[in-house]
Amino acid sequence: KFVRKVQLYDGVKIEQSKARKEELILTGNDVDAVSQSAASIQQATRVRRKDIRKFLDGVYVSHKGVIDTE
């Protein structure tokens, strides 16, 4: 396993989900900055030199939306 480091854009916060071990939650006010940070993470974790039909791991968007703070 390799440790991968990704530079996040200004105003983007990342946290690990408490419900799922392998889930990251990116939050921020700027939609473009959050999207670019997610794209950077996806590029860094891409499977290389393997048959991608067998390795279905990757970064997937599970939910987009506004977080209600009530």
XYZ file of C-alpha atoms in Angstrom:
70
model
C 0.000 0.000 0.000
C 1.166 3.495 -0.799
C 0.379 6.709 1.016
C -0.882 9.273 -1.476
C -0.922 12.973 -0.710
C -3.206 15.419 -2.499
C -3.149 19.196 -2.189
C -6.663 20.447 -1.412
C -7.918 23.787 -2.648
C -8.491 26.690 -0.259
C -11.700 26.439 1.752
C -12.128 22.674 1.283
C -12.305 20.472 4.363
C -12.025 16.701 4.302
C -13.070 14.232 6.962
C -13.413 10.495 7.203
C -16.951 9.226 7.562
C -17.886 7.670 10.883
C -20.485 5.421 9.269
C -18.263 3.864 6.596
C -14.565 3.152 6.875
C -13.701 3.858 3.239
C -15.721 7.045 2.752
C -14.332 10.580 2.615
C -16.529 13.662 2.969
C -15.412 16.867 1.252
C -17.118 20.105 2.284
C -16.689 23.727 1.311
C -18.429 26.864 0.084
C -16.952 26.907 -3.418
C -18.394 24.135 -5.593
C -15.515 24.376 -8.086
C -12.861 24.003 -5.379
C -14.606 20.980 -3.864
C -15.024 19.403 -7.309
C -11.374 19.952 -8.234
C -10.234 18.504 -4.907
C -12.382 15.406 -5.497
C -10.959 15.084 -9.014
C -7.409 15.314 -7.639
C -8.166 12.523 -5.162
C -9.665 10.409 -7.940
C -6.600 10.852 -10.161
C -4.228 9.993 -7.315
C -6.088 6.767 -6.483
C -6.529 5.514 -10.037
C -5.577 1.857 -10.622
C -2.542 1.624 -12.883
C -0.882 -1.296 -14.641
C -3.748 -3.646 -13.800
C -6.751 -4.923 -15.678
C -9.451 -2.396 -14.721
C -12.171 -4.986 -15.342
C -10.978 -6.889 -12.265
C -10.150 -3.896 -10.072
C -13.379 -1.987 -9.553
C -11.934 0.097 -6.736
C -11.959 3.823 -7.148
C -13.492 7.085 -6.122
C -17.189 7.495 -6.748
C -19.551 10.361 -5.986
C -22.305 9.007 -3.764
C -24.161 12.242 -2.982
C -24.143 15.867 -4.067
C -26.073 18.528 -2.247
C -26.373 21.148 0.421
C -25.662 20.135 4.013
C -28.407 21.229 6.399
C -27.050 22.411 9.758
C -30.109 22.288 11.972
